[in-house]
PDB file of C-alpha atoms in Angstrom:
ATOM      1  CA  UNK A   1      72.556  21.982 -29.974  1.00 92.00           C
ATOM      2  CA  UNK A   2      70.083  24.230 -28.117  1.00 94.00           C
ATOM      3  CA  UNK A   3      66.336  22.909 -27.990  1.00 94.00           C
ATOM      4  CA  UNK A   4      65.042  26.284 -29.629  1.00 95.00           C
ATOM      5  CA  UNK A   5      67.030  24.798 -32.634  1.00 96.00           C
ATOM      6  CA  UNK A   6      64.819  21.724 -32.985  1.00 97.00           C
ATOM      7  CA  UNK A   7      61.992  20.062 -33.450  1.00 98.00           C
ATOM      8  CA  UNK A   8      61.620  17.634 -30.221  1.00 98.00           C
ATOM      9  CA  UNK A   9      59.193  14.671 -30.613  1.00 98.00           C
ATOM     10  CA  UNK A  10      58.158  13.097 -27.588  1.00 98.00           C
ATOM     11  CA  UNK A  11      57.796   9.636 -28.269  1.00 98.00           C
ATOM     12  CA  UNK A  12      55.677   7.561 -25.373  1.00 97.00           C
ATOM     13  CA  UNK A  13      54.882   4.164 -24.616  1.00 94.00           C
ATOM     14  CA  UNK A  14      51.704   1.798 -24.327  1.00 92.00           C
ATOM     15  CA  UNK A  15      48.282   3.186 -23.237  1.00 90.00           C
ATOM     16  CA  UNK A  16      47.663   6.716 -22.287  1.00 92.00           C
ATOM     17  CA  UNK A  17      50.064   9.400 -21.384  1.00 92.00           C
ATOM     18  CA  UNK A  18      48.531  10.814 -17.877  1.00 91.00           C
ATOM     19  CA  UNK A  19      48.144  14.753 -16.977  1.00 95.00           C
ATOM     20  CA  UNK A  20      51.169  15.537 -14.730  1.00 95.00           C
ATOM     21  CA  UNK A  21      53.233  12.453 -16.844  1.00 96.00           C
ATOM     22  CA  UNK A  22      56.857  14.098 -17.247  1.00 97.00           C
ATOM     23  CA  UNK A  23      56.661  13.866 -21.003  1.00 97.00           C
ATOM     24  CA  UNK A  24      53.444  16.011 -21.161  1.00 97.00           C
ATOM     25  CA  UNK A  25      55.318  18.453 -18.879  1.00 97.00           C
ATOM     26  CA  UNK A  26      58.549  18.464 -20.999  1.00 97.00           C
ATOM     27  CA  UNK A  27      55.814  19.658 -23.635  1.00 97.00           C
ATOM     28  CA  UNK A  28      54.548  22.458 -21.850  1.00 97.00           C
ATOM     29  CA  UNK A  29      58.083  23.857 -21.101  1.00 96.00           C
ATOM     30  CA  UNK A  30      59.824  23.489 -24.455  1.00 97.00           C
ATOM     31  CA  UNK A  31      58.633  25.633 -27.563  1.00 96.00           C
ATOM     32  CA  UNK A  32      59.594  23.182 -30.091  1.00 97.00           C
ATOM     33  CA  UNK A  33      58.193  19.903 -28.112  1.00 98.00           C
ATOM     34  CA  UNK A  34      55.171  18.229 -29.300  1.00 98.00           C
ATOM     35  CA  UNK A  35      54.001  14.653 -27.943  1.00 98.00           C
ATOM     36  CA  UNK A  36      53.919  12.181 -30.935  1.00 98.00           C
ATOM     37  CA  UNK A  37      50.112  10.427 -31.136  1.00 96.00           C
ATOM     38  CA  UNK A  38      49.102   7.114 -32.215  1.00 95.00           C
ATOM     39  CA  UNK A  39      46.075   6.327 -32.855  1.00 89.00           C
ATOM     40  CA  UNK A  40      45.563   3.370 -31.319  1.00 88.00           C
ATOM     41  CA  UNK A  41      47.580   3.339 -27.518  1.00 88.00           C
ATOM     42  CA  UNK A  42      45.928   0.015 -25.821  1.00 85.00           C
ATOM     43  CA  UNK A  43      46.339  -1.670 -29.193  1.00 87.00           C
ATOM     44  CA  UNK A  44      49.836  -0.853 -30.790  1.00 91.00           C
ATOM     45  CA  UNK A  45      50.506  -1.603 -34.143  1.00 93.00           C
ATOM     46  CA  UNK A  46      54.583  -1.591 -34.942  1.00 94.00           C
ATOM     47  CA  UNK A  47      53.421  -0.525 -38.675  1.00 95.00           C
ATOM     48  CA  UNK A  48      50.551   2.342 -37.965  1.00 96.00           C
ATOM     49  CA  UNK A  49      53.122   3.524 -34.546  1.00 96.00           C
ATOM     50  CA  UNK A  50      55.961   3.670 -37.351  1.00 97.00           C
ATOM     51  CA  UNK A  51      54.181   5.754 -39.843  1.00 97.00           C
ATOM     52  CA  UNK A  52      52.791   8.331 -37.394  1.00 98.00           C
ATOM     53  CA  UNK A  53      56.410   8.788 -36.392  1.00 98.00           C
ATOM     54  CA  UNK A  54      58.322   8.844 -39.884  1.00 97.00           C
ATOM     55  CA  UNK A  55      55.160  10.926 -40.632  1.00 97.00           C
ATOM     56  CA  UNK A  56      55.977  13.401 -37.971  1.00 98.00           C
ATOM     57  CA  UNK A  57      59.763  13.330 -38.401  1.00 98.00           C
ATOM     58  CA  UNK A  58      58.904  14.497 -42.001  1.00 97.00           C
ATOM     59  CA  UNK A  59      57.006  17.147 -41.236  1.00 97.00           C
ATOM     60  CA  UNK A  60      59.177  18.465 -39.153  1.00 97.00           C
ATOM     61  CA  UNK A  61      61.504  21.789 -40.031  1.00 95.00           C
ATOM     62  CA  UNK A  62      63.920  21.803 -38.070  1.00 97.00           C
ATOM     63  CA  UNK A  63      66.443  18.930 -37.456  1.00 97.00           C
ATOM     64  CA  UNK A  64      64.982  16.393 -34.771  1.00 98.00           C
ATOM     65  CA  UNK A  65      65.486  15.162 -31.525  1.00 98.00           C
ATOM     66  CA  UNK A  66      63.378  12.339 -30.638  1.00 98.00           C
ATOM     67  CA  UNK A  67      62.728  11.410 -26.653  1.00 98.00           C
ATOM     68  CA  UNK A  68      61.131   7.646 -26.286  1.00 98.00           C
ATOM     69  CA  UNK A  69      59.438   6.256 -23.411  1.00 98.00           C
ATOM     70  CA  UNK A  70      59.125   2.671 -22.819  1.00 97.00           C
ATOM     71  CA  UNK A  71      57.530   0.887 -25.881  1.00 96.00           C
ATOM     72  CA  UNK A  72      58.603   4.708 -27.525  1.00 97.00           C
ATOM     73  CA  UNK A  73      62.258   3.546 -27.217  1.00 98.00           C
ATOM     74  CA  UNK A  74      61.614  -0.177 -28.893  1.00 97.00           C
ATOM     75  CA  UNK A  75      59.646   2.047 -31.760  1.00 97.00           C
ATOM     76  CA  UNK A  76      62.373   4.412 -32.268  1.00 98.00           C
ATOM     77  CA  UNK A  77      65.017   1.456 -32.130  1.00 98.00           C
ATOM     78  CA  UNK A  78      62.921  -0.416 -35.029  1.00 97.00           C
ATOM     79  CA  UNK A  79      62.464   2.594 -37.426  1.00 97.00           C
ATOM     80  CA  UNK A  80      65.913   4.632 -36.898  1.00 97.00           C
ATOM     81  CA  UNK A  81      67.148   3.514 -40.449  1.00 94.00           C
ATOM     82  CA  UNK A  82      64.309   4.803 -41.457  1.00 94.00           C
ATOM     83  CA  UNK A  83      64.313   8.420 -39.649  1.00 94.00           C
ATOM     84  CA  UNK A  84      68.208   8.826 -39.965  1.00 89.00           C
ATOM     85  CA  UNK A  85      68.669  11.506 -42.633  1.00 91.00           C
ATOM     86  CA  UNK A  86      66.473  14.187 -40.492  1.00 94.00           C
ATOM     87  CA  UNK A  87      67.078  12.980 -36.552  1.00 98.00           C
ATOM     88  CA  UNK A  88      70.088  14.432 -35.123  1.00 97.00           C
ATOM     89  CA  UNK A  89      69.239  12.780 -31.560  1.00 98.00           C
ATOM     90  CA  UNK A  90      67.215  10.463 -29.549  1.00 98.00           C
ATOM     91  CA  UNK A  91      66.622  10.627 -25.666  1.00 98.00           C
ATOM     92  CA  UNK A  92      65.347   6.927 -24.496  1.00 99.00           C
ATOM     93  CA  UNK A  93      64.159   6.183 -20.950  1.00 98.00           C
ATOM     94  CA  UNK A  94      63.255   2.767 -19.144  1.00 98.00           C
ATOM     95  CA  UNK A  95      62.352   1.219 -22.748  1.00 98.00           C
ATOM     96  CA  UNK A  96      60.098  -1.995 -21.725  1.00 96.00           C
ATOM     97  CA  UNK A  97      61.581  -5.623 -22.940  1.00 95.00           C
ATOM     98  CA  UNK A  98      58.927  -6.271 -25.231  1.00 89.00           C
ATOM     99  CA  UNK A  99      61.130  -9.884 -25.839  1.00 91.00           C
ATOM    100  CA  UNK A 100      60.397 -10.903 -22.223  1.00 88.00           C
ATOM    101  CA  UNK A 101      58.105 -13.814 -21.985  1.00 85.00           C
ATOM    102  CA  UNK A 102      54.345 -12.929 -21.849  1.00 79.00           C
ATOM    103  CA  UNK A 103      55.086  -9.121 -22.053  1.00 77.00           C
ATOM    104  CA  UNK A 104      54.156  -8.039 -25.213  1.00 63.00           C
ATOM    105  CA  UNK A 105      50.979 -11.101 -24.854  1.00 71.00           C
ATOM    106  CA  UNK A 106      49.834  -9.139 -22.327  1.00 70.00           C
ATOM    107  CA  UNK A 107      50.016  -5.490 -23.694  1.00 68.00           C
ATOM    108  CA  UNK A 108      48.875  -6.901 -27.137  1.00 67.00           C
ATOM    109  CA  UNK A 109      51.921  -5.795 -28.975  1.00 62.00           C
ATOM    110  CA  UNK A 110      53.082  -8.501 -30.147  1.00 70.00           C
ATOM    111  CA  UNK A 111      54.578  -7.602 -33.828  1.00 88.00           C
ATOM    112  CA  UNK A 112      57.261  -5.287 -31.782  1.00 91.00           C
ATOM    113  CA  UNK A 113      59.326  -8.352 -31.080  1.00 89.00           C
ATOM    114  CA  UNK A 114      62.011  -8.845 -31.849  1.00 93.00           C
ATOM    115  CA  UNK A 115      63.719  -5.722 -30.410  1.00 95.00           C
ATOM    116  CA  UNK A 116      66.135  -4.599 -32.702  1.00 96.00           C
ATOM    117  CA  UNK A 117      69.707  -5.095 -31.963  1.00 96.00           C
ATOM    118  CA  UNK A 118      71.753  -3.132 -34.570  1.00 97.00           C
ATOM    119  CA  UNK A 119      73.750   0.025 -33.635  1.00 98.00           C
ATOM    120  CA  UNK A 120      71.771   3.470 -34.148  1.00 98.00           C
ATOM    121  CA  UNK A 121      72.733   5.712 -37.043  1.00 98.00           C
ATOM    122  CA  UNK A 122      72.140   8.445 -34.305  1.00 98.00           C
ATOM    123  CA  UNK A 123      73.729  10.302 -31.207  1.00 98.00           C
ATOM    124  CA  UNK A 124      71.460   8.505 -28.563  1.00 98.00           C
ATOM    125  CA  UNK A 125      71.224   8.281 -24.626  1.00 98.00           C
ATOM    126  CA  UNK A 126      69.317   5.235 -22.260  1.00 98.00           C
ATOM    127  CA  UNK A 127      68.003   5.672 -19.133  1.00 98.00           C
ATOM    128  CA  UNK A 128      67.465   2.769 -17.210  1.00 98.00           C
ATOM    129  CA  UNK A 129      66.274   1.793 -13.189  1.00 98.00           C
ATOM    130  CA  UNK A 130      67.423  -0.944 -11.107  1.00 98.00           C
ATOM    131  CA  UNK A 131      64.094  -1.773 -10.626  1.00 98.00           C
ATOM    132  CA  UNK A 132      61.382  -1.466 -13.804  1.00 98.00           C
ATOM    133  CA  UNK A 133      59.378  -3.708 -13.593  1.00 96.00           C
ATOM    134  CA  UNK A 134      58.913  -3.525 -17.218  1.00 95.00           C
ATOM    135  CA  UNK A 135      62.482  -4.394 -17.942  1.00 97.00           C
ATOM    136  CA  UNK A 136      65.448  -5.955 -15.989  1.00 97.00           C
ATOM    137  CA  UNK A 137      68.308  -3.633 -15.509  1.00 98.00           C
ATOM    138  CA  UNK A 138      70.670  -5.699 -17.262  1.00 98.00           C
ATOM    139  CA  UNK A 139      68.277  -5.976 -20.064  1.00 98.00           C
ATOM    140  CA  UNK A 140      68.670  -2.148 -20.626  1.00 98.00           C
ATOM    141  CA  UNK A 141      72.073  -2.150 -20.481  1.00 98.00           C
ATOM    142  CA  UNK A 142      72.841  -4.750 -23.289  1.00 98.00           C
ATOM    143  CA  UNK A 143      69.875  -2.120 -25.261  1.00 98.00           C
ATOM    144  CA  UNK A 144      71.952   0.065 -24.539  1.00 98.00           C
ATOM    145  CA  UNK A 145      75.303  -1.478 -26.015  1.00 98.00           C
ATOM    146  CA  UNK A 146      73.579  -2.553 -29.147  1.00 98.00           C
ATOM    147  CA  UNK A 147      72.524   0.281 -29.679  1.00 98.00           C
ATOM    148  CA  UNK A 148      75.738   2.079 -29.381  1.00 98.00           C
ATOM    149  CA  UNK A 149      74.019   4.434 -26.603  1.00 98.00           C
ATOM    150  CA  UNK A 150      75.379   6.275 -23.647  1.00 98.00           C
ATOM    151  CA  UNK A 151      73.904   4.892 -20.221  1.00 98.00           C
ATOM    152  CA  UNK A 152      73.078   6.541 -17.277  1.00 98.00           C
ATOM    153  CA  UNK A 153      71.569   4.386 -14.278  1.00 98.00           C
ATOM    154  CA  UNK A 154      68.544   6.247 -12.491  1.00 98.00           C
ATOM    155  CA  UNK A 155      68.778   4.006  -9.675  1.00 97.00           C
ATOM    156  CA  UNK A 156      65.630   2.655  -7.940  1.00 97.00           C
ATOM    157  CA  UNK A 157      63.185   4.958 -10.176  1.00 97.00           C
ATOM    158  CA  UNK A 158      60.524   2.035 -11.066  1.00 97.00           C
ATOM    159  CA  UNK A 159      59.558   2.788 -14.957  1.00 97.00           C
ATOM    160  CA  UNK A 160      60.294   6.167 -14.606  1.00 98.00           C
ATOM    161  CA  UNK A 161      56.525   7.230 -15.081  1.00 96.00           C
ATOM    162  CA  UNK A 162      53.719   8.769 -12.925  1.00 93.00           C
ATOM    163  CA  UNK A 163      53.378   5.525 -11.133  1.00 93.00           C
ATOM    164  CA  UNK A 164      56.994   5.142  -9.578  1.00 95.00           C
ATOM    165  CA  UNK A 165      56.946   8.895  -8.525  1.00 92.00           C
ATOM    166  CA  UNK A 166      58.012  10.546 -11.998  1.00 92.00           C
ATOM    167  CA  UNK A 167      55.759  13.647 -12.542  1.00 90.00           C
ATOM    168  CA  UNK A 168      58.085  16.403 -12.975  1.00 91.00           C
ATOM    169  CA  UNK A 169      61.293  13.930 -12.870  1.00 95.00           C
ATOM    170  CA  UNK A 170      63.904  17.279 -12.921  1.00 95.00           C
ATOM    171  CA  UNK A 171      66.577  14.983 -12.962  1.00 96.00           C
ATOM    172  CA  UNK A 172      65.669  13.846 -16.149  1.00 97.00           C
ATOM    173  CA  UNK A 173      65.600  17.600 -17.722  1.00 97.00           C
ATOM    174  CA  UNK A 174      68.561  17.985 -16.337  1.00 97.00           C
ATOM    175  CA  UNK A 175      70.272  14.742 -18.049  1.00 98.00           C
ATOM    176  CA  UNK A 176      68.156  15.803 -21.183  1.00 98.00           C
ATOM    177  CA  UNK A 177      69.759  19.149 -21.222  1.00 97.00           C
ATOM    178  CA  UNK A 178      73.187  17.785 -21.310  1.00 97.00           C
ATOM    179  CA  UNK A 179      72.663  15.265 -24.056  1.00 98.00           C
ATOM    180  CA  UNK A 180      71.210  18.586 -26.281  1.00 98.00           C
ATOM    181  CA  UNK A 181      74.464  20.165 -25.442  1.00 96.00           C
ATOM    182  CA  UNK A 182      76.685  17.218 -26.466  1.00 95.00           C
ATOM    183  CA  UNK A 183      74.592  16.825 -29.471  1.00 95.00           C
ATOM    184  CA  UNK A 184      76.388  20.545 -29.963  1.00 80.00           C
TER     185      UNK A 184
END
């Protein structure tokens, strides 16, 4: 499936998405890529984040790919019955364990748990490192088979974000690219 062919939504996680942030730069080099905003990022809600994306996904014209970041991944995983009939895709990288003791306490996202562990009625594709800090490795990879995902290990790449080196993060174009194409 080539991008020009789609709507992307870029999904992201908890609290603001910095300049230089991958996902803002996947924006500014794809046509048909728009970031997906909630209204309130230091304070999700899994209801309001839900109905900004079905909301988006409907007003969409093309069919959609969606790419989730962190707590973008667990959102994405809890509404995908919902969004089925118009995504064709979605793209997930180093989605946080919002189950894990005291993590969603101390984000104040509570209402995301429990993660959803049913198989998605979608092509989809995790990313995961050895070393988030937001979610154990092994945790990602039993998303991952739940899910019915492909996995690809990024290796030592911290959450994948601005903070663990992850500005431009070609690698993960790269991967992206070849998911679109298998998506075919």
């Amino acid at each position: 499936m080539k991008i020009s062919e789609t709507d992307i939504l870029l999904v992201p996680g908890y609290g603001k998405t910095l300049p230089g942030h991958w996902i803002l730069r996947w924006q500014d080099k794809m046509d048909t890529a728009r970031v997906v905003k909630q209204k309130e990022l230091s304070r999700p809600s899994k209801k309001d984040w839900l109905d900004t994306l079905v909301s988006e996904v409907d007003a969409a014209r093309r069919p959609v790919v969606l790419v989730g970041h962190s707590l973008g991944c667990i959102l994405i995983a809890h509404g995908s019955h919902a969004l089925k009939d118009k995504v064709k895709g979605a793209y997930l990288v180093a989605p946080s364990d919002w189950d894990r003791e005291g993590l969603a306490e101390e984000f104040d996202g509570g209402d995301f748990k429990p993660i959803p562990k049913d198989p998605l009625p979608f092509t989809a594709h995790l990313v995961a490192s050895r070393n988030d800090p937001y979610c154990e490795y092994e945790r990602a990879e039993a998303f991952s088979k739940a899910w019915g995902t492909t996995f690809q290990d990024a290796g030592e790449a911290g959450h994948i974000n601005l903070e663990s080196g992850h500005g431009p993060w070609p690698e993960g174009m790269m991967s992206f690219a070849y998911f679109m194409k298998r998506l075919g």
